[in-house]
PDB file of C-alpha atoms in Angstrom:
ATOM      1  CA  UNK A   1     -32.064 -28.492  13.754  1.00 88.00           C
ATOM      2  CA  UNK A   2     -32.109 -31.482  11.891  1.00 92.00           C
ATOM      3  CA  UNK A   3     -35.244 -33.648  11.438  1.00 94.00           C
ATOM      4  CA  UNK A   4     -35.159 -36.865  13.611  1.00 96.00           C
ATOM      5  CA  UNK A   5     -36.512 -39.132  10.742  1.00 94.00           C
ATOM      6  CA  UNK A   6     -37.029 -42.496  13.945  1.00 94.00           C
ATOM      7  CA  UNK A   7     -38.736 -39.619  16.157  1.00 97.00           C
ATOM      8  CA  UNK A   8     -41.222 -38.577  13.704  1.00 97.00           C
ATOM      9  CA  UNK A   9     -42.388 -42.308  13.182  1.00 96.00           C
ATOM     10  CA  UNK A  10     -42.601 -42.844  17.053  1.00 96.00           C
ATOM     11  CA  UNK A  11     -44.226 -39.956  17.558  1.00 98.00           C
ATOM     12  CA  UNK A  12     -46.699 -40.719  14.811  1.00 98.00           C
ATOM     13  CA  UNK A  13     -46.878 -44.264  16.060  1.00 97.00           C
ATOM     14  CA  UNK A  14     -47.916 -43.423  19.121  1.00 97.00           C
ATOM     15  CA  UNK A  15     -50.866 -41.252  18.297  1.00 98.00           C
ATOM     16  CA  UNK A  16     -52.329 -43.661  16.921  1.00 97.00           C
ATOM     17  CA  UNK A  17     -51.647 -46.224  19.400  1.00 96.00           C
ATOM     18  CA  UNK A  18     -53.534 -44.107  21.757  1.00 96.00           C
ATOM     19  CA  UNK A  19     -56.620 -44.998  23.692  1.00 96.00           C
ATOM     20  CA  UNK A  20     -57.517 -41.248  23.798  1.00 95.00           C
ATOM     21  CA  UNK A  21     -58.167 -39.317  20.381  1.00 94.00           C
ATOM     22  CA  UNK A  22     -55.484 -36.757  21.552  1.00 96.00           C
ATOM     23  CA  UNK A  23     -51.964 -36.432  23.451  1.00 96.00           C
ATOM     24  CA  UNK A  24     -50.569 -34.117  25.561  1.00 95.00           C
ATOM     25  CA  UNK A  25     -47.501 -32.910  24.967  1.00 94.00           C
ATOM     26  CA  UNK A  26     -46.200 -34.317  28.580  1.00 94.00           C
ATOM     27  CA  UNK A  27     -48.099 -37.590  26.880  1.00 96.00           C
ATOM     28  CA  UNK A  28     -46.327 -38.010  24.180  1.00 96.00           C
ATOM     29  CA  UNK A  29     -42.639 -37.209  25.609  1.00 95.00           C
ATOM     30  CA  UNK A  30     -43.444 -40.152  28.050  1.00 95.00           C
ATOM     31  CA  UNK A  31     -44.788 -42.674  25.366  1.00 96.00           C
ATOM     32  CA  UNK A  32     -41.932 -41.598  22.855  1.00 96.00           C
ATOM     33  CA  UNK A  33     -38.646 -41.764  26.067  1.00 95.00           C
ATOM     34  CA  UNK A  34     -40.721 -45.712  26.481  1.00 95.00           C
ATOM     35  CA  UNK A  35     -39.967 -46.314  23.269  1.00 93.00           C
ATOM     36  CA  UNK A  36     -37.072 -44.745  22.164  1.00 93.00           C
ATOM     37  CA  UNK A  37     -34.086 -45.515  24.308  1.00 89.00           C
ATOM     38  CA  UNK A  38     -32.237 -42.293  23.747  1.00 92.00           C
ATOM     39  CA  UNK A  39     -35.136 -39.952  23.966  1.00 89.00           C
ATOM     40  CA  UNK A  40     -34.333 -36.247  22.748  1.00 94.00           C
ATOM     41  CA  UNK A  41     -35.032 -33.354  24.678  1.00 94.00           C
ATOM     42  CA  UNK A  42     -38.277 -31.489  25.255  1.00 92.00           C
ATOM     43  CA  UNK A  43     -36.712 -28.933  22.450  1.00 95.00           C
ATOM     44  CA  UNK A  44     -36.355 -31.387  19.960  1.00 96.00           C
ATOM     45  CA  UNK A  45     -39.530 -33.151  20.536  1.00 96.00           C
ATOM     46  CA  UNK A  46     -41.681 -29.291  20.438  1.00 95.00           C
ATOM     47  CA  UNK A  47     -39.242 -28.892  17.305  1.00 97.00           C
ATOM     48  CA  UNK A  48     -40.690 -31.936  15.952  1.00 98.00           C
ATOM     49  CA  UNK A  49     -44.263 -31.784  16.931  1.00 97.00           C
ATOM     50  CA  UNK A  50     -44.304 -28.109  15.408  1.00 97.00           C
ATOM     51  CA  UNK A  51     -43.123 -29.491  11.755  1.00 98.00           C
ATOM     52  CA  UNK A  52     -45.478 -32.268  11.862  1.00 98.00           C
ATOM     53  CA  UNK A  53     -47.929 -29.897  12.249  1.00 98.00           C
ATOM     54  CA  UNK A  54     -46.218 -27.711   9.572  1.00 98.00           C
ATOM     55  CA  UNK A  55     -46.703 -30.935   6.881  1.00 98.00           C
ATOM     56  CA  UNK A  56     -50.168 -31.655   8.068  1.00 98.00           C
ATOM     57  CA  UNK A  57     -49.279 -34.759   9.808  1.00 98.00           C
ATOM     58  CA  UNK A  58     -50.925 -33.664  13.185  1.00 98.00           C
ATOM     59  CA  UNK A  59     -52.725 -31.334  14.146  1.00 98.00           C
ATOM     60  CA  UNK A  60     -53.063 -29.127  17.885  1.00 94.00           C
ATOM     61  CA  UNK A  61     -56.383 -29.671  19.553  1.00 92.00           C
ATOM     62  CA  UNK A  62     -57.398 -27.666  22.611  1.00 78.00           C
ATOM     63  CA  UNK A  63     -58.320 -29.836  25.975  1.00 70.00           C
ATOM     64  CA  UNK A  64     -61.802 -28.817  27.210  1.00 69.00           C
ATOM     65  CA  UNK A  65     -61.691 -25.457  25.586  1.00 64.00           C
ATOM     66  CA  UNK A  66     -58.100 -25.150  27.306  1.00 64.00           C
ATOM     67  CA  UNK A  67     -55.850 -23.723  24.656  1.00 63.00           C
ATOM     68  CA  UNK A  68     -52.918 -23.508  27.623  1.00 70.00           C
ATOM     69  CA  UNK A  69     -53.081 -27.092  27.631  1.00 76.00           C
ATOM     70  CA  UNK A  70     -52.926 -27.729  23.737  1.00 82.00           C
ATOM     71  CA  UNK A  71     -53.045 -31.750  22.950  1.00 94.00           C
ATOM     72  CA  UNK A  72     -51.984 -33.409  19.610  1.00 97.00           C
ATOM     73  CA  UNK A  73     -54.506 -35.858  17.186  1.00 97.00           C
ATOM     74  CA  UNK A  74     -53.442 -37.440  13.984  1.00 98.00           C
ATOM     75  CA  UNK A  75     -54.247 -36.396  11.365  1.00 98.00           C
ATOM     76  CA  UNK A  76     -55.835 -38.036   8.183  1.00 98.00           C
ATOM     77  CA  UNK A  77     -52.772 -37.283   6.734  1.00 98.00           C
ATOM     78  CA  UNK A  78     -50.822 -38.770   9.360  1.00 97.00           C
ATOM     79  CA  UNK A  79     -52.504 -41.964   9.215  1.00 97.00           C
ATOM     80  CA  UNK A  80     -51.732 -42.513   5.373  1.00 96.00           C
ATOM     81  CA  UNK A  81     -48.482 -41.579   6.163  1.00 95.00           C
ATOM     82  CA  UNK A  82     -48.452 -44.334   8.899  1.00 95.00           C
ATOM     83  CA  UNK A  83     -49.903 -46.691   6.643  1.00 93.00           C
ATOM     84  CA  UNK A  84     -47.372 -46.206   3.899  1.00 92.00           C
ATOM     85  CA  UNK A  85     -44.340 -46.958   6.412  1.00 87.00           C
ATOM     86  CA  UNK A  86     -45.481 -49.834   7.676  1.00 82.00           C
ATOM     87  CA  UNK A  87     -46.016 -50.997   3.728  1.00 84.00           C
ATOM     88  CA  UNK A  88     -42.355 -49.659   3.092  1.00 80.00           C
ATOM     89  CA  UNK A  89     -40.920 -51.821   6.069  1.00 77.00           C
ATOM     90  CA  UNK A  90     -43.000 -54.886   4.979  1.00 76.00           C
ATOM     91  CA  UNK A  91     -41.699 -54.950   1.169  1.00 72.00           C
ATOM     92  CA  UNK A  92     -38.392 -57.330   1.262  1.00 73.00           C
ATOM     93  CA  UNK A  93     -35.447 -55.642  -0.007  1.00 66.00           C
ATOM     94  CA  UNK A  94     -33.678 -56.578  -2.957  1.00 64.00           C
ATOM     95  CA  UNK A  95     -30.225 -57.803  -2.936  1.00 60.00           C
ATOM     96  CA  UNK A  96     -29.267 -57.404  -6.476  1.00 56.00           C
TER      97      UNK A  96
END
């Protein structure tokens, strides 16, 4: 499966948008198909969630000592990576 380069910054985006420190996964698949108009499928978003948590970008939390109902938090990591996005997207581009 490829990686969904847009997802992963929505996604990331909206953890930290959140008022809560963690998501759900039904959470985040709502906050992601508001944002994105052509939302992927629950595979592709569990595909994605599992290899941010594979580069340390988020990390699974259990809800009130639920582990059947894991949520998602950002990660340290995740919020530098966040942070150096936004910097990339603010830099002009040169046209030489």
């Amino acid at each position: 499966m490829q990686r969904d380069f847009d997802l992963v910054v929505t996604i990331l985006s909206e953890l930290r948008n959140a008022d809560a420190a963690s998501l759900s996964q039904q959470d985040i698949e709502a906050a992601v198909a508001a944002s994105m108009p052509d939302a992927p499928a629950t595979a592709v978003m569990v595909h994605h969630l599992d290899i941010l948590a594979d580069a340390g970008l988020i990390s699974m939390v259990a809800q009130n000592g639920q582990a059947s109902q894991p949520h998602w938090r950002l990660t340290w990591k995740g919020h530098d990576a966040l942070d150096q996005q936004d910097e990339d997207d603010e830099e002009p581009e040169d046209d030489d």
